[in-house]
Coordinates of C-alpha atoms in Angstrom, one line a residue:
X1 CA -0.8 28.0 74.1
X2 CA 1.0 25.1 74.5
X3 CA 4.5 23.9 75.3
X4 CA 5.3 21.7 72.3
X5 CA 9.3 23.0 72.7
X6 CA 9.3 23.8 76.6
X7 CA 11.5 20.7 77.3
X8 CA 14.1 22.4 79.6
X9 CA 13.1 21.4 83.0
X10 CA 14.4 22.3 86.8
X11 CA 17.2 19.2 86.5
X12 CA 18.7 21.4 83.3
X13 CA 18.9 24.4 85.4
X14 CA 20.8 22.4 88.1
X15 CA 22.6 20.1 85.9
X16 CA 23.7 22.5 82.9
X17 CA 23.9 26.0 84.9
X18 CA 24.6 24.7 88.2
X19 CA 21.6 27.3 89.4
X20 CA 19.7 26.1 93.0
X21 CA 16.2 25.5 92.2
X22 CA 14.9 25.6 95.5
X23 CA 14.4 28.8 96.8
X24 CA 12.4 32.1 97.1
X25 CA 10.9 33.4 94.0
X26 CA 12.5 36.2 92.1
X27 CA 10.2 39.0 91.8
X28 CA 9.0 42.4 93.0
X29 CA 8.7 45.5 90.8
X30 CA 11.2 46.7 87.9
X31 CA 11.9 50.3 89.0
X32 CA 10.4 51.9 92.4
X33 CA 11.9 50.1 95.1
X34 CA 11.4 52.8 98.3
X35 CA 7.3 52.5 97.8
X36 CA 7.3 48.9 98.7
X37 CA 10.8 47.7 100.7
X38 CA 10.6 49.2 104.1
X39 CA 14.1 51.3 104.2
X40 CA 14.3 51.4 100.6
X41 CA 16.0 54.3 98.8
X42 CA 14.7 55.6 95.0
X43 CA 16.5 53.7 92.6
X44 CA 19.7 55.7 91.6
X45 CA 20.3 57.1 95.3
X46 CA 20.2 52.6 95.7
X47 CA 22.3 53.1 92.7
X48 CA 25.2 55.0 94.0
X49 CA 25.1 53.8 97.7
X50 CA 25.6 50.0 96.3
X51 CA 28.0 50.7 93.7
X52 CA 29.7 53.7 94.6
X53 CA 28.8 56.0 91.5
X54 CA 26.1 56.9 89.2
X55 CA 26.4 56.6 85.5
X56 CA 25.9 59.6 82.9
X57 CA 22.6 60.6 81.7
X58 CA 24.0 59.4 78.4
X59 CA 24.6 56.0 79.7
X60 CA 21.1 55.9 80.8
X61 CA 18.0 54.1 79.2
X62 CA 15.4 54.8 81.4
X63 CA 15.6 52.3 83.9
X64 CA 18.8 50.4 82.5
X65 CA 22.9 51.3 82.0
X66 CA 24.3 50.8 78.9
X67 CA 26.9 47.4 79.5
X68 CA 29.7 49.0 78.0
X69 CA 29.4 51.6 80.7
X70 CA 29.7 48.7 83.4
X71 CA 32.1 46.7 81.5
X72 CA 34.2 49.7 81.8
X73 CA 33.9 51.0 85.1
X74 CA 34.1 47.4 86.7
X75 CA 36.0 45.5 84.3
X76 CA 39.1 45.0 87.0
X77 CA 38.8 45.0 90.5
X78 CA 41.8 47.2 92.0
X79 CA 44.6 45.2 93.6
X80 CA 44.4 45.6 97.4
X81 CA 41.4 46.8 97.7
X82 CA 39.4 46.9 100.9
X83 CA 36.3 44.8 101.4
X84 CA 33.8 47.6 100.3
X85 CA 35.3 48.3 97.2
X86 CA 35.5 44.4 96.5
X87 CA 31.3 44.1 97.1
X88 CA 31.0 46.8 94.5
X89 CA 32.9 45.4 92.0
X90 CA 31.0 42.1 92.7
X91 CA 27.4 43.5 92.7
X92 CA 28.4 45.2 89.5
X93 CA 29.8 42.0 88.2
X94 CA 26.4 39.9 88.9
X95 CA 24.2 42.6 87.6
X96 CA 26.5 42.0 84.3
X97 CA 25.7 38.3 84.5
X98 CA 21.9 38.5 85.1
X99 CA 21.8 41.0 82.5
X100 CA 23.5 39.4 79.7
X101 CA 23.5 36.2 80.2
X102 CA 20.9 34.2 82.4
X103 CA 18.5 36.8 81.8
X104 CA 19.5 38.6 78.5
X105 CA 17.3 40.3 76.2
X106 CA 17.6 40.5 72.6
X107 CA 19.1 44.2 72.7
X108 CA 21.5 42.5 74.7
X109 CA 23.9 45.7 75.2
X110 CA 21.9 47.7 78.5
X111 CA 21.9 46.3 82.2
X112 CA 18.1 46.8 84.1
X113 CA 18.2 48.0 87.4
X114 CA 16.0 45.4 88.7
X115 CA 18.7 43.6 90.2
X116 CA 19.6 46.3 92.9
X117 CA 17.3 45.0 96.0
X118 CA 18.7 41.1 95.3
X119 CA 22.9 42.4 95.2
X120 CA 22.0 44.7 98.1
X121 CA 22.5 41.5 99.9
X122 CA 25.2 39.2 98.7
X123 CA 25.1 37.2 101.2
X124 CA 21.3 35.9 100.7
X125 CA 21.7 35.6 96.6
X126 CA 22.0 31.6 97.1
X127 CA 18.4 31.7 98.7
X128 CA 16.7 32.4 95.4
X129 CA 15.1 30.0 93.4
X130 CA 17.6 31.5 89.8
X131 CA 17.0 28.3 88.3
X132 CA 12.9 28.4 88.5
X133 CA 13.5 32.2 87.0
X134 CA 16.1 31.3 84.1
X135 CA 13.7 28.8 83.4
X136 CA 9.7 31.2 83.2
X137 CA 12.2 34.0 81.1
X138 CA 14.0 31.1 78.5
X139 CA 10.3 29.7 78.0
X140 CA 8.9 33.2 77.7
X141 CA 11.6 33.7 75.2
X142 CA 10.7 30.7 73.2
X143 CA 6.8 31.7 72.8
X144 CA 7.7 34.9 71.4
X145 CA 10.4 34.0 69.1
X146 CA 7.3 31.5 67.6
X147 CA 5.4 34.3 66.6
X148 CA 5.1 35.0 63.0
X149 CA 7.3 37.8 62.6
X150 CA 9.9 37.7 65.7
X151 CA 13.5 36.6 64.4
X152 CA 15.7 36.5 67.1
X153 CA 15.7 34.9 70.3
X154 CA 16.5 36.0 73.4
X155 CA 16.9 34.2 76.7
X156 CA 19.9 31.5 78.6
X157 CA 20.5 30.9 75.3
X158 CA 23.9 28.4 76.3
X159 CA 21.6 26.3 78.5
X160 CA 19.4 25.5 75.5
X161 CA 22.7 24.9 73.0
X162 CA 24.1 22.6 76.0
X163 CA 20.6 21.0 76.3
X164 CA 20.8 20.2 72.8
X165 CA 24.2 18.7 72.9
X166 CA 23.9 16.7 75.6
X167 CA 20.6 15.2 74.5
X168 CA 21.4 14.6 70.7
X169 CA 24.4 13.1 70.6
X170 CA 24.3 13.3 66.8
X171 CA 24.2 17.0 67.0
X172 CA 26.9 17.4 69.2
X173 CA 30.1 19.0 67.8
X174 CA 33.3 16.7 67.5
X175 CA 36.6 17.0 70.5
X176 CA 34.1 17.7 73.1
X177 CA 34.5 14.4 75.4
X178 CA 35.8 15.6 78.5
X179 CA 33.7 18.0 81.1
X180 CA 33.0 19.0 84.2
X181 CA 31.1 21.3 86.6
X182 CA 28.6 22.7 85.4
X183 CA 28.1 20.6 82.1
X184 CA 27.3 23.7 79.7
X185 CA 31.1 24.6 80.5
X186 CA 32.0 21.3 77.9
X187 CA 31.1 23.8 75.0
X188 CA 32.6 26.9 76.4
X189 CA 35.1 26.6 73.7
X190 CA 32.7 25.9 70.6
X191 CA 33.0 28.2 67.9
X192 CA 31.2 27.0 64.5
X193 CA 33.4 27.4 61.6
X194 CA 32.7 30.0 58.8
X195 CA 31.7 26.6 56.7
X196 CA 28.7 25.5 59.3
X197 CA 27.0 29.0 58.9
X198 CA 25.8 28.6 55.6
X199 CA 21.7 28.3 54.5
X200 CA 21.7 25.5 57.7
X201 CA 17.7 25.7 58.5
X202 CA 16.9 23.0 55.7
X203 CA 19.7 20.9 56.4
X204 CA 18.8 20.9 59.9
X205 CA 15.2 20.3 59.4
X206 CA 16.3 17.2 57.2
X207 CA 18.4 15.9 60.0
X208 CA 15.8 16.3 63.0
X209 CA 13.5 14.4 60.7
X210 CA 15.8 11.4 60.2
X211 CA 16.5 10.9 63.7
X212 CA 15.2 7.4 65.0
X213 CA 13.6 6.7 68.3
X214 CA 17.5 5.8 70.2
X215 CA 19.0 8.9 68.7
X216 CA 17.7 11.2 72.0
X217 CA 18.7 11.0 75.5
X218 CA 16.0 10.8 78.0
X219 CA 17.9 10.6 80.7
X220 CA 21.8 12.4 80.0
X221 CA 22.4 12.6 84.3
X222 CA 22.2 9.2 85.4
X223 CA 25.7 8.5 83.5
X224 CA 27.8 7.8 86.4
X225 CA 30.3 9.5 84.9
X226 CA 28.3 12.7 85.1
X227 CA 27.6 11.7 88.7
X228 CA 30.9 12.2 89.2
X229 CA 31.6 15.6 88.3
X230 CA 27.9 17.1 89.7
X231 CA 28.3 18.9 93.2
X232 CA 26.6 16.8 96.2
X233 CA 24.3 19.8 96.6
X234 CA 22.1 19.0 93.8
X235 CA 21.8 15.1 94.5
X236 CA 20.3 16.3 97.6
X237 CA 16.6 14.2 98.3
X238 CA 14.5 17.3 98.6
X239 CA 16.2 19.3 95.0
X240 CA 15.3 15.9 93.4
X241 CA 12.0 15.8 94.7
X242 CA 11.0 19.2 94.0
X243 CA 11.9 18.6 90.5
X244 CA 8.7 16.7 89.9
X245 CA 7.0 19.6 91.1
X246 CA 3.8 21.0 89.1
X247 CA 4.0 24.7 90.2
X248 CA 4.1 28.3 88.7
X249 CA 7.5 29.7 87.6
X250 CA 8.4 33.7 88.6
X251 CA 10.1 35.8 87.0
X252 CA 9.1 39.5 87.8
X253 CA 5.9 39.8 86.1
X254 CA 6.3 36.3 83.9
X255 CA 4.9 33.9 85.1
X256 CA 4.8 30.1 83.3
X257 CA 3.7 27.1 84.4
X258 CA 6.1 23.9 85.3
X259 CA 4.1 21.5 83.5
X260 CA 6.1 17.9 84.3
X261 CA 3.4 15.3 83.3
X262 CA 3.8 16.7 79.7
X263 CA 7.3 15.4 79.6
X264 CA 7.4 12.4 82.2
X265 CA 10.6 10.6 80.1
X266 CA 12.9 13.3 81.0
X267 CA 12.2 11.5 85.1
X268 CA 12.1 8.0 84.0
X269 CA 8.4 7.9 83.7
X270 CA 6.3 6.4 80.6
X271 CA 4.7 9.3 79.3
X272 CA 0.5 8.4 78.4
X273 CA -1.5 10.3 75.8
X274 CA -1.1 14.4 77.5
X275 CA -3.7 16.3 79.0
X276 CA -4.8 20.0 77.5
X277 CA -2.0 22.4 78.6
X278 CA -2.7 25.3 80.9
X279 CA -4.0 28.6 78.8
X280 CA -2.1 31.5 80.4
X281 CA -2.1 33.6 77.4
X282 CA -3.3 37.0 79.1
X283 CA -1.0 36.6 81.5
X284 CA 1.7 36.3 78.6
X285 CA 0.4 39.0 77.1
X286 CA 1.1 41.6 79.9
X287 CA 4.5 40.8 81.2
X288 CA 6.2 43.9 79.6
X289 CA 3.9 46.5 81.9
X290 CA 3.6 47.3 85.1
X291 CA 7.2 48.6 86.2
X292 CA 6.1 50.2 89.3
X293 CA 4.0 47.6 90.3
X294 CA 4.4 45.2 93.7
X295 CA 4.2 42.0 91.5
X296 CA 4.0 39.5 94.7
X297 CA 0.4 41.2 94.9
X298 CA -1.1 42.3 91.4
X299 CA 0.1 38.1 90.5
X300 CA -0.6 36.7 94.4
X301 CA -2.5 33.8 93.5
X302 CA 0.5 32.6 91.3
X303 CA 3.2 33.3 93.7
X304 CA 1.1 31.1 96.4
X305 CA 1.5 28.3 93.8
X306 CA 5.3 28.6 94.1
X307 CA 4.9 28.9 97.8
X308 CA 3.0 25.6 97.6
X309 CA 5.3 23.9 95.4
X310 CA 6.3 21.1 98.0
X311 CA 2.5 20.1 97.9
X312 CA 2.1 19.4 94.5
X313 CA 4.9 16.9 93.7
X314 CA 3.4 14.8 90.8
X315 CA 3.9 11.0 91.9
X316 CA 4.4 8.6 88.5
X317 CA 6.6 5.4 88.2
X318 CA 9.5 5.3 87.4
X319 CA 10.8 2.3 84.8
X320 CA 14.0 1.0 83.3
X321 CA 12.9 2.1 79.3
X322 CA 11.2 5.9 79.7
X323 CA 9.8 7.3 77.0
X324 CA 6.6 7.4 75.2
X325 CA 3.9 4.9 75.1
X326 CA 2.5 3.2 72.7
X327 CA -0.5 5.0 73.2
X328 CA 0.9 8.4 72.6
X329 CA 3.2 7.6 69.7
X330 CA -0.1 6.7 67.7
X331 CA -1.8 9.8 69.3
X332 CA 1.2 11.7 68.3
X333 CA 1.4 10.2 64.9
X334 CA -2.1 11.0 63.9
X335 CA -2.6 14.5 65.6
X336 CA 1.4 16.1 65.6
X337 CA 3.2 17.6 63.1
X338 CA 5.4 14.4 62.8
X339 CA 8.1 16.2 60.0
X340 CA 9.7 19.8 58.9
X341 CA 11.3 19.2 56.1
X342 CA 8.4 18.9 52.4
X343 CA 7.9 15.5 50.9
X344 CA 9.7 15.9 48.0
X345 CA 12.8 16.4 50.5
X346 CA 11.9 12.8 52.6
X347 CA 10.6 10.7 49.8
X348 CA 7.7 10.0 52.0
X349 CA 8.5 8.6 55.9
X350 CA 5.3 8.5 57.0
X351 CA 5.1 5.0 57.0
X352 CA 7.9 4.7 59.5
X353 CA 6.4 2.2 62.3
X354 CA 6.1 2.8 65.5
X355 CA 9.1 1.0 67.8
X356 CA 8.5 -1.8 68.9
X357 CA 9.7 -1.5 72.6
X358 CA 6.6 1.0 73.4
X359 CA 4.2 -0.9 73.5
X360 CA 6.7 -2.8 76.1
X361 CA 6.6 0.0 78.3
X362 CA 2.8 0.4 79.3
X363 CA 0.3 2.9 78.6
X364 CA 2.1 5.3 81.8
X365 CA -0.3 6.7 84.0
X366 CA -0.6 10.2 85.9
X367 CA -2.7 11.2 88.9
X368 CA -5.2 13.6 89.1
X369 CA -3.8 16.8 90.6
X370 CA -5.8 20.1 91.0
X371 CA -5.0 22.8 88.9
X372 CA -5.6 26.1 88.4
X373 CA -8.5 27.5 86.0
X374 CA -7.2 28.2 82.5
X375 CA -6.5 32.1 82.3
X376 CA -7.0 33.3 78.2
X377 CA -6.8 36.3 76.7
X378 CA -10.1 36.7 75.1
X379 CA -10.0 40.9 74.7
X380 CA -9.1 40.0 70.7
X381 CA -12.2 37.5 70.8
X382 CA -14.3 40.1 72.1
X383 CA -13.5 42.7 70.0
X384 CA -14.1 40.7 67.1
X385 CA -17.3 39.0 68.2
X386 CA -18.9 42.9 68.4
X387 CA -18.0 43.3 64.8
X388 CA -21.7 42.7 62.8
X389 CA -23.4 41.5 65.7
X390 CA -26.8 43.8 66.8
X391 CA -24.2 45.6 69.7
X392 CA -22.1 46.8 66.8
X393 CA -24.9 47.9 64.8
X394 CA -26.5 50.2 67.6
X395 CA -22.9 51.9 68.3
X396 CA -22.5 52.9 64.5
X397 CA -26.0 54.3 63.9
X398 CA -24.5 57.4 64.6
X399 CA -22.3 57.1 61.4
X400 CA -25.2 56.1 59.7
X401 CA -27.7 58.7 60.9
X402 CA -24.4 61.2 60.1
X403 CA -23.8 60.2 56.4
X404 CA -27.9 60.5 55.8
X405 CA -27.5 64.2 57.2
X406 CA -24.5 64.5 54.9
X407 CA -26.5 63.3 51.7
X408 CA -29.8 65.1 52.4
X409 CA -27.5 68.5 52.9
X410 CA -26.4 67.9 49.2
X411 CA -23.1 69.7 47.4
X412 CA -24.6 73.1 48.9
X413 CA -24.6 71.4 52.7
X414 CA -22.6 72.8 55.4
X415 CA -19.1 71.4 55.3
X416 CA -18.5 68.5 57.9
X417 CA -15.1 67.1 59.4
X418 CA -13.4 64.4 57.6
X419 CA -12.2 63.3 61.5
X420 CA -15.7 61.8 62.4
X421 CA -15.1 60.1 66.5
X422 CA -17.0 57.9 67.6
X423 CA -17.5 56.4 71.2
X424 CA -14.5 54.2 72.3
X425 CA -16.0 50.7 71.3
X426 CA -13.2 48.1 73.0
X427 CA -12.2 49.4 76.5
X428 CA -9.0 47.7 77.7
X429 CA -9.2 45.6 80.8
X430 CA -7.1 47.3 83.8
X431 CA -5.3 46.2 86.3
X432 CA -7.0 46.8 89.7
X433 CA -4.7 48.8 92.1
X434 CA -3.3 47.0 95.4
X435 CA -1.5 47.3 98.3
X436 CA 1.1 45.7 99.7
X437 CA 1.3 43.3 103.1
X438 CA 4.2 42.5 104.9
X439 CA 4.2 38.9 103.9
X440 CA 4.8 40.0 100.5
X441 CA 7.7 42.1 100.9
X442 CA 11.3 41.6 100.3
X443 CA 13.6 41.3 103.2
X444 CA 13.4 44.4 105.2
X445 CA 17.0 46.5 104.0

C-alpha cells in the first residue's frame, strides 16, 4: 500500500487543529477496562461514576451511546453548579468531540465508550499525543474510502478541507482573508451554495489537472503573518523537531506509519526519487477486532517505535525553493498517473515540460535510517496459491473419490446429501493471547 494521498503531516495537526503532537500514545482496549487498568471498574459502573448516569438500553449500541442521547442530557451545563457536576458535563462534552469530530466514523450519530479511561482524568488529557492519533485514524480513513466500492469518507474531515484551502489557493472559497487560532477556524463559516453542489467530480478533476507547478503551497506556516496568530507552544524546538520524525502512528488498534522522506517539500527539503513505502497491509486489515484486547501488547513492537520516536528524526537540508527534483519529476512523469480527467477532456498535456527551476534545486538526498520489516497480508495470496497446485489436488480427492461412488451406485444408488463438507482448507491466522506488564498500562486510576 502506499501513501500516494497521505500528505497531512504532524505540522497540520498543530497548525490547523491546534492538537499537541508530542505526547503519550492513545491506545489501550475498546471495551474491558477493569482486566487491564489496576483500579478499574467494568465499563458502565465507569460509566455512571464519571458521568453521573447511565443511558437506556435503547440508547445503547453495544459498546457506544447514541449522540443525540448525549447531546440531550449534556447540552447545557446548569448555572451554579458545583465543581463535580461541571467535570461531568465536560467529560461528556469531550467524549462528544472525539466522537464526532476528531475521531468520527461514518455512522457519525453513536459515541464509543473508549474514551472513559482518558476523561477519567481531565487534568492529564494534554499529555496525549491527539495529533499523532487524528492523524493514523484520518489516513486509515483515506485507505478505505479508496477501495472500490466504499463511498463515503470518514475521519477529521475539517482538517483535510482546511489543508486543502490553505495549500491551493485556487481552491480556496472567496471572503475568507482574515484568521486566527487554530487556522481551520478561517472556514468555520463556509457553507457551499446550492449552485457548487452540482455533478462537481469532473469539473474538479479538470481543475486539479490544470494546476501548474506555483499553484501549491509547500510551505503555508512560514507566512509571518501566520506566525503571528500560532500559539508559542507549537514553535517550541523539540514539537518542530519531532515533526521530522519517522515513527509509527497509534490509534487503538490502527496503527500507520509517519513516513516524512516521502514528502520532504512540506519541511523545506528537495524531495529525490522515493523509496518503496512500508507494506502494513495485515495490520490494516485487522484494526476493527480485538475490543477486549490490551493493544500496548498484542501491537508492542509498534508502540516501542512511538516510544522511540525522538531517535529516529530524519536529518535532510533544508533550501530556499522545496519541492521536487528534477529527478523525481521525470520519475514521476513516466511511472505516476500524471492526470484524472480523459484526453478528450485535456486535449493532450502530456507534453507539458518539466519546470525549469528543478533541476535548480538538486537531486535532494535522504539518509539511511533502519526500518522496520514490511508486514503484508498474504492470507488471500495463500489461499489462492493452493487453488490447482498438487496440495489442492490431495484435499479434494475426497470429492472426487465421492462423485465415482455416486456414479458407480447408478439411478438405483443410495441417496447421498446435496451438503457434501469437506476439511477446512484456509485456516485464519490468530492472534496469540498475552498478558499485560506494568510498563504497558495506563495510569493507575
Amino acid at each position: 500500500m502506499t501513501d500516494t494521498f497521505r500528505t497531512c503531516r504532524w505540522p497540520d495537526m498543530a497548525y490547523q487543529l491546534g492538537l499537541p503532537v508530542d505526547g503519550r500514545y492513545v491506545s489501550g482496549c475498546l471495551s474491558e477496562f477493569h482486566i487491564y487498568i489496576q483500579g478499574g471498574r467494568p465499563a458502565w459502573e465507569w460509566f455512571q461514576e464519571l458521568l453521573g448516569v447511565i443511558p437506556p438500553p435503547s440508547q445503547v449500541q453495544k459498546y457506544a451511546v447514541n449522540c443525540s442521547w448525549f447531546q440531550e442530557t449534556f447540552g447545557e451545563c446548569p448555572e451554579g453548579a458545583d465543581d463535580e457536576t461541571v467535570r461531568r458535563y465536560a467529560r461528556a462534552y469531550i467524549m462528544i468531540l472525539l466522537g464526532t469530530q476528531r475521531f468520527a466514523d461514518k455512522s457519525g450519530n453513536c459515541i464509543h465508550i473508549r474514551w472513559l479511561p482518558y476523561v477519567a482524568r481531565l487534568e492529564e488529557m494534554g499529555t496525549y499525543s491527539w495529533g499523532s492519533a487524528a492523524l493514523a485514524w484520518l489516513y486509515r480513513c483515506m485507505c478505505r474510502v479508496a477501495n472500490r466500492h466504499v463511498v463515503k469518507l470518514a475521519g477529521p474531515l475539517q482538517l483535510l478541507q482546511s489543508w486543502i484551502f490553505w495549500r491551493f489557493p485556487r481552491f480556496r472559497p472567496e471572503r475568507y482573508e482574515t484568521f486566527g487560532w487554530p487556522l481551520a477556524s478561517r472556514w468555520a463559516g463556509y457553507n457551499p451554495s446550492g449552485s457548487e453542489k452540482g455533478p462537481r467530480v469532473q469539473m474538479w478533476r479538470l481543475r486539479i489537472d490544470r494546476l501548474q507547478d506555483r499553484e501549491f503551497i509547500w510551505m503555508p506556516y512560514s507566512s509571518p503573518d501566520v506566525l503571528q496568530v500560532v500559539h508559542p507552544e507549537v514553535l517550541e524546538p523539540r514539537h518542530m523537531a519531532l515533526w521530522r520524525s519517522v515513527t509509527s502512528l497509534i490509534y487503538f488498534a490502527v496503527i500507520e506509519w509517519h513516513q516524512i522522506d516521502r514528502v520532504l517539500p512540506q519541511f523545506g527539503g528537495v524531495q529525490p526519487c522515493l523509496n518503496p513505502a512500508l507494506n502494513i497491509d495485515f495490520l490494516i486489515s485487522k484494526d476493527g477486532r480485538g475490543g477486549d484486547r490490551w493493544f500496548p501488547y498484542h501491537l508492542q513492537k509498534w508502540h516501542l517505535y512511538w516510544d522511540d520516536r525522538a531517535e529516529t528524526v530524519l536529518r535532510f537540508d533544508v533550501v530556499a525553493d522545496p519541492g521536487p527534483s528534477h529527478e523525481f519529476l521525470e520519475w514521476w512523469s513516466q511511472y505516476g498517473k500524471r492526470f484524472l480527467s480523459p484526453d478528450m477532456q485535456l486535449g493532450d498535456p502530456r507534453a507539458v515540460p518539466i519546470p525549469v527551476e528543478a533541476s535548480q534545486r538538486g537531486p535532494g538526498r535522504v539518509p539511511d535510517m533502519d526500518r522496520p520489516e514490511d508486514v503484508p497480508d498474504r492470507r488471500r495470496v495463500e489461499r489462492r496459491s493452493r487453488v490447482g497446485t498438487r496440495r489442492s489436488q490431495r484435499d479434494w480427492n475426497w470429492l472426487e473419490h465421492a462423485m465415482d461412488d455416486h456414479h458407480d451406485a447408478g439411478p438405483a444408488g443410495c441417496c447421498r446429501s446435496s451438503h457434501l463438507t469437506g476439511p477446512h482448507l484456509y485456516p485464519e491466522i490468530a492472534d496469540q493471547p498475552g498478558t499485560l506488564s506494568d510498563q504497558q498500562s495506563l495510569p493507575h486510576l
